[in-house]
Short mmCIF file of C-alpha atoms in Angstrom, two decimals:
data_model
loop_
_atom_site.label_atom_id
_atom_site.label_comp_id
_atom_site.label_asym_id
_atom_site.label_seq_id
_atom_site.Cartn_x
_atom_site.Cartn_y
_atom_site.Cartn_z
CA MET A 1 0.00 0.00 0.00
CA VAL A 2 1.35 3.40 -0.96
CA ARG A 3 1.71 5.69 2.01
CA LYS A 4 1.57 9.46 1.71
CA VAL A 5 5.10 10.85 2.11
CA CYS A 6 4.52 14.62 1.97
CA TYR A 7 1.62 17.00 2.06
CA PHE A 8 1.03 20.69 2.46
CA VAL A 9 -1.61 23.02 3.76
CA ARG A 10 -1.95 26.64 2.80
CA ASN A 11 -2.92 29.24 5.34
CA ARG A 12 -6.36 30.70 4.63
CA LEU A 13 -4.96 34.21 4.95
CA ARG A 14 -2.15 33.32 2.51
CA LYS A 15 0.59 34.19 4.93
CA TYR A 16 2.52 31.00 4.28
CA ILE A 17 2.21 27.31 3.63
CA VAL A 18 3.26 24.36 5.77
CA ILE A 19 4.81 21.25 4.31
CA ARG A 20 5.10 18.08 6.38
CA CYS A 21 7.39 15.31 5.15
CA ARG A 22 9.01 12.09 6.16
CA PRO A 23 12.65 12.47 7.31
CA ASP A 24 13.95 10.72 4.19
CA CYS A 25 12.04 13.16 1.98
CA LEU A 26 13.46 16.11 3.92
CA GLU A 27 16.88 14.85 2.87
CA ILE A 28 15.86 15.41 -0.73
CA TRP A 29 14.46 18.87 0.01
CA LYS A 30 17.84 19.77 1.52
CA ARG A 31 19.77 18.21 -1.33
CA PHE A 32 17.96 20.40 -3.86
CA SER A 33 18.61 23.45 -1.62
CA LEU A 34 14.89 24.04 -1.20
CA ILE A 35 15.39 24.30 2.55
CA SER A 36 18.36 25.58 4.50
CA GLU A 37 20.61 23.46 6.66
CA ARG A 38 19.13 25.24 9.69
CA ASP A 39 15.54 24.46 8.62
CA TYR A 40 16.52 20.87 8.01
CA LEU A 41 18.04 20.45 11.47
CA LEU A 42 15.21 22.23 13.24
CA ASN A 43 12.35 20.63 11.34
CA ARG A 44 13.53 17.16 10.37
CA TRP A 45 10.86 15.61 12.59
CA ASP A 46 8.17 18.21 11.99
CA SER A 47 6.77 20.67 9.49
CA ILE A 48 8.60 23.15 7.29
CA LYS A 49 7.13 26.62 7.15
CA PHE A 50 7.71 28.84 4.12
CA ALA A 51 6.80 32.52 4.10
CA THR A 52 4.42 33.18 1.25
CA LYS A 53 5.75 35.49 -1.47
CA PRO A 54 4.12 36.72 -4.67
CA ASN A 55 3.58 33.85 -7.11
CA MET A 56 5.15 31.47 -4.57
CA MET A 57 2.38 28.92 -5.00
CA ARG A 58 3.09 28.81 -8.71
CA THR A 59 6.73 28.03 -7.94
CA VAL A 60 6.50 25.76 -4.92
CA LEU A 61 3.51 23.65 -5.87
CA PRO A 62 5.01 22.14 -9.06
CA ILE A 63 8.28 21.43 -7.24
CA PHE A 64 6.35 19.94 -4.34
CA CYS A 65 4.37 17.65 -6.64
CA LEU A 66 7.56 16.60 -8.41
CA LEU A 67 9.22 15.72 -5.11
CA VAL A 68 6.22 13.68 -4.02
CA VAL A 69 6.69 11.61 -7.15
CA VAL A 70 10.42 11.32 -6.46
CA CYS A 71 10.00 10.53 -2.77
CA ALA A 72 7.14 8.06 -3.07
CA PRO A 73 9.21 5.15 -4.44
CA LEU A 74 11.60 5.55 -1.51
CA VAL A 75 8.94 4.58 0.99
CA CYS A 76 6.71 2.36 -1.10
CA GLN A 77 9.35 -0.34 -1.28
CA ALA A 78 9.77 -2.65 1.70
CA GLN A 79 11.81 -0.90 4.38
CA THR A 80 14.26 -2.82 6.50
CA TYR A 81 16.52 -2.24 9.46
CA THR A 82 19.58 -3.95 10.90
CA ASN A 83 20.28 -4.92 14.49
CA PRO A 84 21.38 -3.65 16.93
CA VAL A 85 19.37 -0.44 16.99
CA LEU A 86 21.52 1.04 19.77
CA GLU A 87 25.12 -0.08 19.54
CA PHE A 88 26.49 0.86 22.94
CA ASP A 89 25.89 -0.32 26.48
CA SER A 90 22.17 0.21 27.27
CA PRO A 91 20.87 -2.75 29.29
CA ASP A 92 17.31 -3.56 30.35
CA PRO A 93 15.32 -1.30 27.98
CA THR A 94 11.79 -0.16 28.71
CA VAL A 95 9.71 1.63 26.08
CA ILE A 96 6.46 3.56 25.67
CA ARG A 97 4.82 5.53 22.86
CA ASP A 98 3.37 8.96 23.57
CA THR A 99 0.35 10.63 22.01
CA SER A 100 2.46 12.47 19.44
CA GLY A 101 3.76 9.19 18.00
CA PHE A 102 7.28 9.24 19.45
CA TYR A 103 8.71 6.24 21.27
CA TYR A 104 10.69 6.83 24.45
CA MET A 105 13.16 4.32 25.83
CA PHE A 106 14.74 4.25 29.29
CA THR A 107 17.54 1.87 30.29
CA THR A 108 19.70 0.82 33.21
CA GLU A 109 22.20 3.57 33.79
CA SER A 110 25.49 3.12 32.02
CA SER A 111 25.95 6.83 32.55
CA ARG A 112 24.43 8.24 35.72
CA GLY A 113 20.75 9.05 36.07
CA ILE A 114 18.76 6.63 33.80
CA PRO A 115 19.14 7.79 30.18
CA ILE A 116 16.12 8.81 28.08
CA TYR A 117 16.12 8.09 24.33
CA ARG A 118 13.55 9.15 21.74
CA SER A 119 12.68 7.66 18.34
CA LYS A 120 10.00 8.05 15.72
CA ASN A 121 10.40 4.53 14.34
CA LEU A 122 11.94 2.28 17.06
CA ILE A 123 15.12 2.12 14.97
CA ARG A 124 16.93 5.46 15.16
CA TRP A 125 17.33 6.64 18.75
CA THR A 126 18.48 9.99 20.11
CA LEU A 127 19.63 10.60 23.69
CA ILE A 128 17.59 13.54 25.01
CA GLY A 129 18.47 13.56 28.70
CA THR A 130 18.32 11.63 31.95
CA VAL A 131 15.61 11.05 34.51
CA PHE A 132 17.76 12.11 37.46
CA SER A 133 20.57 14.55 38.03
CA GLU A 134 23.09 14.22 40.85
CA ALA A 135 20.88 16.57 42.85
CA THR A 136 17.68 14.57 42.34
CA ARG A 137 19.19 11.09 42.33
CA PRO A 138 17.49 8.59 44.72
CA SER A 139 19.53 7.58 47.74
CA PHE A 140 17.55 4.93 49.62
CA VAL A 141 20.24 2.32 48.86
CA LYS A 142 23.71 3.48 49.87
CA ASP A 143 26.06 3.58 46.87
CA GLY A 144 23.29 1.93 44.82
CA SER A 145 22.97 1.94 41.05
CA LEU A 146 19.70 2.44 39.16
CA TRP A 147 18.66 -0.66 37.25
CA ALA A 148 15.89 -1.99 35.06
CA PRO A 149 13.41 0.92 34.76
CA SER A 150 9.82 0.26 33.73
CA ILE A 151 7.76 3.07 32.18
CA HIS A 152 3.95 3.32 32.20
CA ARG A 153 1.19 5.88 31.83
CA ILE A 154 -1.15 5.87 34.82
CA GLY A 155 -3.97 8.38 34.76
CA SER A 156 -2.72 11.72 33.52
CA GLN A 157 0.96 11.22 34.28
CA TYR A 158 3.87 9.00 33.37
CA VAL A 159 5.16 6.72 36.11
CA LEU A 160 8.65 5.24 36.06
CA TYR A 161 9.52 2.34 38.37
CA TYR A 162 13.19 1.52 38.91
CA ALA A 163 15.35 -0.80 40.97
CA MET A 164 18.16 0.48 43.15
CA SER A 165 20.83 -1.97 44.21
CA THR A 166 24.48 -2.78 44.68
CA TRP A 167 25.88 -5.91 43.11
CA GLY A 168 25.06 -8.77 45.47
CA GLY A 169 22.97 -6.64 47.84
CA GLN A 170 19.97 -8.94 47.69
CA TRP A 171 18.39 -7.89 50.98
CA ASP A 172 19.20 -4.19 50.75
CA CYS A 173 17.99 -3.54 47.19
CA GLY A 174 14.56 -2.12 46.49
CA ILE A 175 12.14 -0.50 44.06
CA GLY A 176 11.41 3.20 43.73
CA VAL A 177 9.06 5.33 41.65
CA ALA A 178 9.16 8.70 39.88
CA THR A 179 6.55 10.68 37.92
CA ALA A 180 6.44 13.31 35.18
CA ASN A 181 3.85 15.04 33.02
CA ASN A 182 6.10 14.63 29.97
CA LEU A 183 8.39 11.77 29.12
CA TRP A 184 11.38 14.07 28.71
CA GLY A 185 10.79 15.43 32.23
CA PRO A 186 11.22 17.03 34.59
CA TRP A 187 10.89 13.95 36.76
CA THR A 188 9.87 13.97 40.42
CA ASP A 189 11.19 11.14 42.55
CA HIS A 190 8.81 9.72 45.16
CA GLY A 191 11.44 7.52 46.76
CA LYS A 192 11.19 3.85 47.56
CA LEU A 193 8.10 1.68 47.39
CA PHE A 194 9.93 -0.92 49.47
CA VAL A 195 13.26 -2.71 49.93
CA SER A 196 13.80 -6.46 50.12
CA LYS A 197 14.14 -6.74 53.89
CA ASP A 198 10.95 -4.72 54.45
CA ILE A 199 8.75 -6.59 51.97
CA GLY A 200 10.23 -10.02 52.78
CA VAL A 201 11.24 -10.83 49.18
CA LYS A 202 14.92 -11.44 48.49
CA ASN A 203 16.42 -9.62 45.48
CA SER A 204 13.58 -7.12 44.98
CA ILE A 205 14.57 -5.69 41.58
CA ASP A 206 13.22 -5.67 37.99
CA PRO A 207 9.77 -4.05 38.37
CA CYS A 208 6.94 -4.05 35.84
CA ILE A 209 3.21 -3.27 35.95
CA GLY A 210 0.12 -5.33 35.16
CA GLU A 211 -3.50 -4.22 35.26
CA GLU A 212 -6.73 -6.16 35.57
CA ASN A 213 -10.24 -4.78 36.04
CA GLY A 214 -8.90 -1.37 37.01
CA HIS A 215 -6.51 -2.76 39.64
CA LEU A 216 -2.76 -2.06 39.34
CA PHE A 217 -0.22 -4.68 40.34
CA LEU A 218 3.53 -4.39 40.59
CA PHE A 219 5.48 -7.49 39.49
CA TRP A 220 9.12 -7.93 40.46
CA GLY A 221 11.82 -10.42 41.38
CA SER A 222 15.11 -11.96 40.30
CA PHE A 223 15.80 -15.69 40.60
CA CYS A 224 14.14 -15.77 44.02
CA GLY A 225 10.59 -15.93 42.72
CA ILE A 226 8.41 -13.51 40.76
CA PHE A 227 5.96 -11.72 43.03
CA ALA A 228 3.01 -9.35 42.59
CA ILE A 229 1.41 -6.84 44.93
CA GLU A 230 -1.49 -4.44 44.41
CA LEU A 231 -0.76 -0.72 44.28
CA THR A 232 -2.92 2.31 44.91
CA SER A 233 -4.78 3.68 41.89
CA ASP A 234 -2.07 6.28 41.21
CA GLY A 235 0.63 3.59 41.29
CA LEU A 236 2.73 5.47 43.84
CA SER A 237 2.43 3.23 46.89
CA VAL A 238 1.49 -0.27 47.98
CA LYS A 239 -2.21 -0.60 48.75
CA ALA A 240 -2.90 -0.82 52.47
CA GLY A 241 -3.18 -4.36 53.79
CA GLU A 242 -1.67 -5.99 50.66
CA ALA A 243 1.03 -8.67 50.82
CA PRO A 244 3.23 -10.17 48.08
CA ARG A 245 1.79 -13.07 46.06
CA GLN A 246 4.14 -15.41 44.22
CA VAL A 247 3.22 -15.96 40.56
CA ALA A 248 6.32 -17.77 39.23
CA GLY A 249 9.21 -19.82 40.54
CA THR A 250 12.92 -19.06 40.80
CA LEU A 251 13.85 -19.65 37.14
CA ILE A 252 13.49 -16.12 35.77
CA GLU A 253 14.10 -12.43 36.36
CA GLY A 254 13.14 -9.28 34.42
CA ALA A 255 9.44 -10.10 34.21
CA CYS A 256 7.31 -8.41 31.55
CA ILE A 257 3.51 -8.63 31.58
CA TYR A 258 1.56 -8.22 28.33
CA LYS A 259 -2.15 -8.71 27.71
CA ARG A 260 -3.39 -9.84 24.32
CA ASP A 261 -6.98 -10.88 23.71
CA SER A 262 -8.00 -12.97 26.72
CA TRP A 263 -4.48 -13.97 27.79
CA TYR A 264 -1.87 -12.46 30.07
CA TYR A 265 1.70 -13.28 29.02
CA LEU A 266 4.62 -13.43 31.44
CA ILE A 267 7.93 -13.07 29.62
CA GLY A 268 11.15 -13.40 31.59
CA SER A 269 14.88 -13.98 31.28
CA VAL A 270 16.75 -17.15 32.22
CA GLY A 271 20.50 -17.57 32.74
CA THR A 272 23.39 -15.16 33.28
CA CYS A 273 23.09 -11.62 31.98
CA CYS A 274 26.45 -10.10 32.53
CA SER A 275 29.26 -12.49 31.61
CA GLY A 276 30.08 -11.00 28.23
CA LEU A 277 30.13 -13.55 25.43
CA GLU A 278 29.74 -16.31 28.02
CA SER A 279 26.31 -14.96 29.04
CA THR A 280 23.55 -17.57 28.86
CA TYR A 281 20.60 -15.17 29.05
CA HIS A 282 17.55 -16.02 26.93
CA LEU A 283 13.82 -15.24 26.92
CA VAL A 284 11.01 -17.57 27.97
CA VAL A 285 7.24 -17.16 28.20
CA ALA A 286 4.20 -18.50 30.07
CA ARG A 287 0.58 -17.35 30.02
CA SER A 288 -2.57 -17.21 32.12
CA ALA A 289 -6.22 -16.31 31.77
CA SER A 290 -5.83 -14.20 34.94
CA LEU A 291 -3.23 -11.54 35.73
CA LEU A 292 -2.18 -13.22 38.98
CA GLY A 293 -2.01 -16.68 37.44
CA PRO A 294 -1.74 -19.57 37.37
CA TYR A 295 0.78 -19.18 34.52
CA VAL A 296 1.61 -22.23 32.42
CA ASP A 297 3.86 -23.10 29.49
CA LYS A 298 2.75 -24.56 26.15
CA ASN A 299 2.44 -27.98 27.76
CA GLU A 300 0.22 -26.66 30.58
CA ARG A 301 2.99 -27.05 33.15
CA SER A 302 3.13 -24.53 36.00
CA ALA A 303 5.44 -21.50 36.01
CA ILE A 304 5.50 -21.74 39.82
CA GLU A 305 7.37 -25.00 39.22
CA ASN A 306 9.73 -23.21 36.81
CA HIS A 307 8.15 -24.38 33.57
CA PHE A 308 8.32 -21.88 30.70
CA SER A 309 8.42 -22.12 26.92
CA THR A 310 11.46 -20.77 25.05
CA LEU A 311 10.95 -17.54 23.08
CA LEU A 312 14.42 -16.28 22.07
CA THR A 313 17.94 -17.71 22.34
CA ALA A 314 21.48 -16.75 21.35
CA SER A 315 22.78 -16.83 17.79
CA ASP A 316 26.11 -16.81 15.96
CA GLU A 317 26.00 -13.00 16.11
CA VAL A 318 24.48 -12.36 19.57
CA ALA A 319 25.17 -13.80 23.02
CA GLY A 320 22.83 -13.54 26.00
CA PRO A 321 19.73 -11.90 24.50
CA GLY A 322 17.25 -11.01 27.23
CA HIS A 323 15.51 -8.58 29.59
CA CYS A 324 12.89 -7.42 27.15
CA SER A 325 10.96 -4.18 27.21
CA GLU A 326 7.21 -3.75 27.32
CA ILE A 327 5.53 -4.87 24.11
CA VAL A 328 4.59 -1.93 21.85
CA THR A 329 2.77 -1.68 18.55
CA ASP A 330 3.42 0.18 15.31
CA ASP A 331 0.79 1.85 13.11
CA ALA A 332 -0.12 -1.47 11.49
CA ASN A 333 -0.74 -3.00 14.93
CA ASN A 334 2.34 -5.21 14.66
CA THR A 335 3.87 -6.03 18.06
CA TRP A 336 7.53 -5.23 18.80
CA MET A 337 9.98 -5.92 21.58
CA LEU A 338 13.31 -4.35 22.53
CA TYR A 339 15.89 -6.33 24.50
CA HIS A 340 19.61 -6.33 25.16
CA GLY A 341 22.39 -8.70 24.16
CA TRP A 342 26.12 -8.96 23.53
CA LEU A 343 27.56 -8.56 20.02
CA ARG A 344 30.03 -11.35 19.43
CA ARG A 345 31.96 -9.09 17.07
CA ASP A 346 32.29 -6.32 19.68
CA GLU A 347 32.09 -7.51 23.27
CA ASP A 348 33.48 -4.19 24.50
CA ALA A 349 30.30 -2.41 23.35
CA GLY A 350 28.52 -3.97 26.33
CA ARG A 351 24.87 -4.95 26.35
CA VAL A 352 23.44 -3.29 23.24
CA VAL A 353 19.78 -2.96 22.22
CA PHE A 354 18.02 -5.13 19.66
CA LEU A 355 14.55 -4.90 18.12
CA ASP A 356 12.39 -7.77 16.92
CA GLN A 357 8.79 -8.29 15.90
CA LEU A 358 6.64 -10.65 17.91
CA LYS A 359 4.35 -12.75 15.76
CA TRP A 360 1.53 -14.90 17.09
CA THR A 361 0.61 -18.51 16.42
CA GLU A 362 -2.94 -19.64 15.74
CA ASN A 363 -3.30 -20.78 19.34
CA GLY A 364 -2.05 -17.45 20.69
CA TRP A 365 1.60 -17.94 21.57
CA PRO A 366 4.25 -15.31 20.75
CA THR A 367 7.12 -16.23 18.45
CA ILE A 368 10.16 -14.51 17.01
CA GLU A 369 11.16 -15.52 13.50
CA SER A 370 13.97 -18.11 13.65
CA GLY A 371 13.90 -17.92 17.44
CA HIS A 372 17.10 -15.83 17.43
CA PRO A 373 17.90 -12.11 17.23
CA SER A 374 17.42 -10.88 13.68
CA VAL A 375 20.29 -9.38 11.70
CA LYS A 376 18.09 -7.63 9.12
CA ALA A 377 14.29 -7.49 9.11
CA ASN A 378 11.29 -5.52 7.87
CA ALA A 379 10.96 -2.24 9.74
CA PRO A 380 8.00 -1.17 11.88
CA VAL A 381 5.20 0.56 9.98
CA ILE A 382 5.15 4.18 11.08
CA ASN A 383 2.71 6.61 9.49
CA THR A 384 4.75 9.75 10.01
CA THR A 385 2.49 11.66 7.63
CA SER A 386 -0.92 10.37 8.63
CA LEU A 387 -3.63 12.74 7.47
CA ILE A 388 -4.74 15.42 9.88
CA THR A 389 -7.96 17.38 9.56
CA VAL A 390 -7.18 21.08 9.34
CA LEU A 391 -9.41 23.84 10.64
CA PRO A 392 -7.97 27.13 9.30
CA VAL A 393 -7.48 29.86 11.87
CA ASP A 394 -9.36 33.06 11.27
CA ARG A 395 -8.67 36.39 12.95
CA LYS A 396 -12.34 36.47 13.97
CA GLU A 397 -12.31 32.96 15.41
CA LYS A 398 -12.56 32.78 19.19
CA LEU A 399 -10.71 29.96 20.91
CA ASP A 400 -12.64 28.41 23.75
CA PRO A 401 -10.24 27.98 26.72
CA LYS A 402 -12.02 24.76 27.60
CA VAL A 403 -10.66 23.03 24.50
CA LEU A 404 -7.11 24.37 24.64
CA ARG A 405 -4.56 21.62 25.03
CA TYR A 406 -0.80 21.59 24.82
CA SER A 407 0.67 19.40 22.11
CA LEU A 408 3.86 18.83 20.12
CA SER A 409 2.23 17.02 17.21
CA GLY A 410 0.13 17.94 14.22
CA ILE A 411 0.27 20.65 11.58
CA GLN A 412 1.40 24.06 12.73
CA ILE A 413 -0.74 26.94 11.45
CA HIS A 414 -0.36 30.48 12.69
CA GLY A 415 -3.25 32.92 12.76
CA ASP A 416 -2.29 36.47 11.85
CA ASN A 417 -4.07 37.99 14.84
CA SER A 418 -1.21 39.76 16.60
CA ASN A 419 -3.05 39.52 19.90
CA LEU A 420 -3.28 35.74 19.62
CA ARG A 421 0.36 34.88 18.97
CA ARG A 422 -0.11 31.18 19.43
CA GLN A 423 0.72 28.13 17.40
CA VAL A 424 -2.49 26.28 16.67
CA VAL A 425 -2.45 22.55 16.18
CA ILE A 426 -5.48 20.83 14.71
CA LYS A 427 -6.05 17.11 14.96
CA LYS A 428 -8.97 14.90 14.15
CA GLN A 429 -9.98 12.90 17.20
CA GLN A 430 -12.83 10.41 17.03
CA GLY A 431 -14.40 12.25 14.12
CA LYS A 432 -14.45 15.61 15.90
CA ARG A 433 -12.37 18.67 15.24
CA THR A 434 -10.36 19.66 18.28
CA ILE A 435 -8.22 22.74 18.64
CA LYS A 436 -4.95 22.31 20.51
CA VAL A 437 -2.79 25.30 21.36
CA PHE A 438 0.62 25.78 22.85
CA GLU A 439 2.26 29.11 23.58
#
């Protein structure tokens, strides 16, 4: 199916036009010197605004149409990517997609503070900051490092769970939580939820969240059992009177919960994570009709008794693939998973990040093609130029404060009312026109 690669909208008052393109098409615009280097760098993920000049439409429109024809074949052919998608030490990835279409990934800190990466397509990632600075860094575990974050949206805010531990500190480690209104921050730390010796669960690391019937549960554990406990509705504390419930045995760590249709899937990592090319890490899976279990493998054997079905193992190129992220979807509803592993050709790079598509069998079990990390595969389907309904801004139009929302996505159209001085973003939501404004 041919996907639209560029489009434009002309301001009603003929002040300028806005052109919105895929990043690969912007390369062509720059190559033909139709946009400046500065415009390219500033707008490569967004719209390009041109000031309207006399007869500009007669000049720009034919060129625009020509470039659509030139650009279209670039994206109509099957797109591929190569692994790894992040080729430096970034263990234990967690990922979420925001309302503007960007994916955000957080990982165990290789540099201090839990790094934040952003991508439009799950393939090309840009470091945009860290969750914590030295001033805001949690301190409930002395000399502890921040491991295995898990990102979720709960209510109107983003909630990041993280483990804090020292190597071997199985009774002193614990799980903390931070919140933010935007994924790039600023983040507010709320401190620890609990530590191992307080909750009575050895090696309390590797958090993740599951939800059932409006109830939030934290899952965690590392080779000492996988446990779950109910949280308050905001996800920021353990619900009063709740106690840990064991849902899996001592085989796995790095639990990930994913619901698909009527099944809950528990994906975890088995083996050693951190022994370089000698690492034996690999991914396994069990499922249940209920969030809290019982989880079973493909042969209906219990996960409490350490029975899981294999999902992903090492290859000639990759050692120790494991600790997967949350499962996310692309714009074609394909399911994708990030995870870390060791490149056999470059052990010194550390645990780098890989991307693979999860496919599903007829009886509802996840699979990864070949059962090993891919080297080259078809890329996620990302509609970077999905059509947006445009409501032109008129100097006489009054903006109802009740419908004003802040947003970073959509087409940017400026009204010429000097008293307004806002960027107006129009998106079609559930068949209704909604005005979104940010100063």
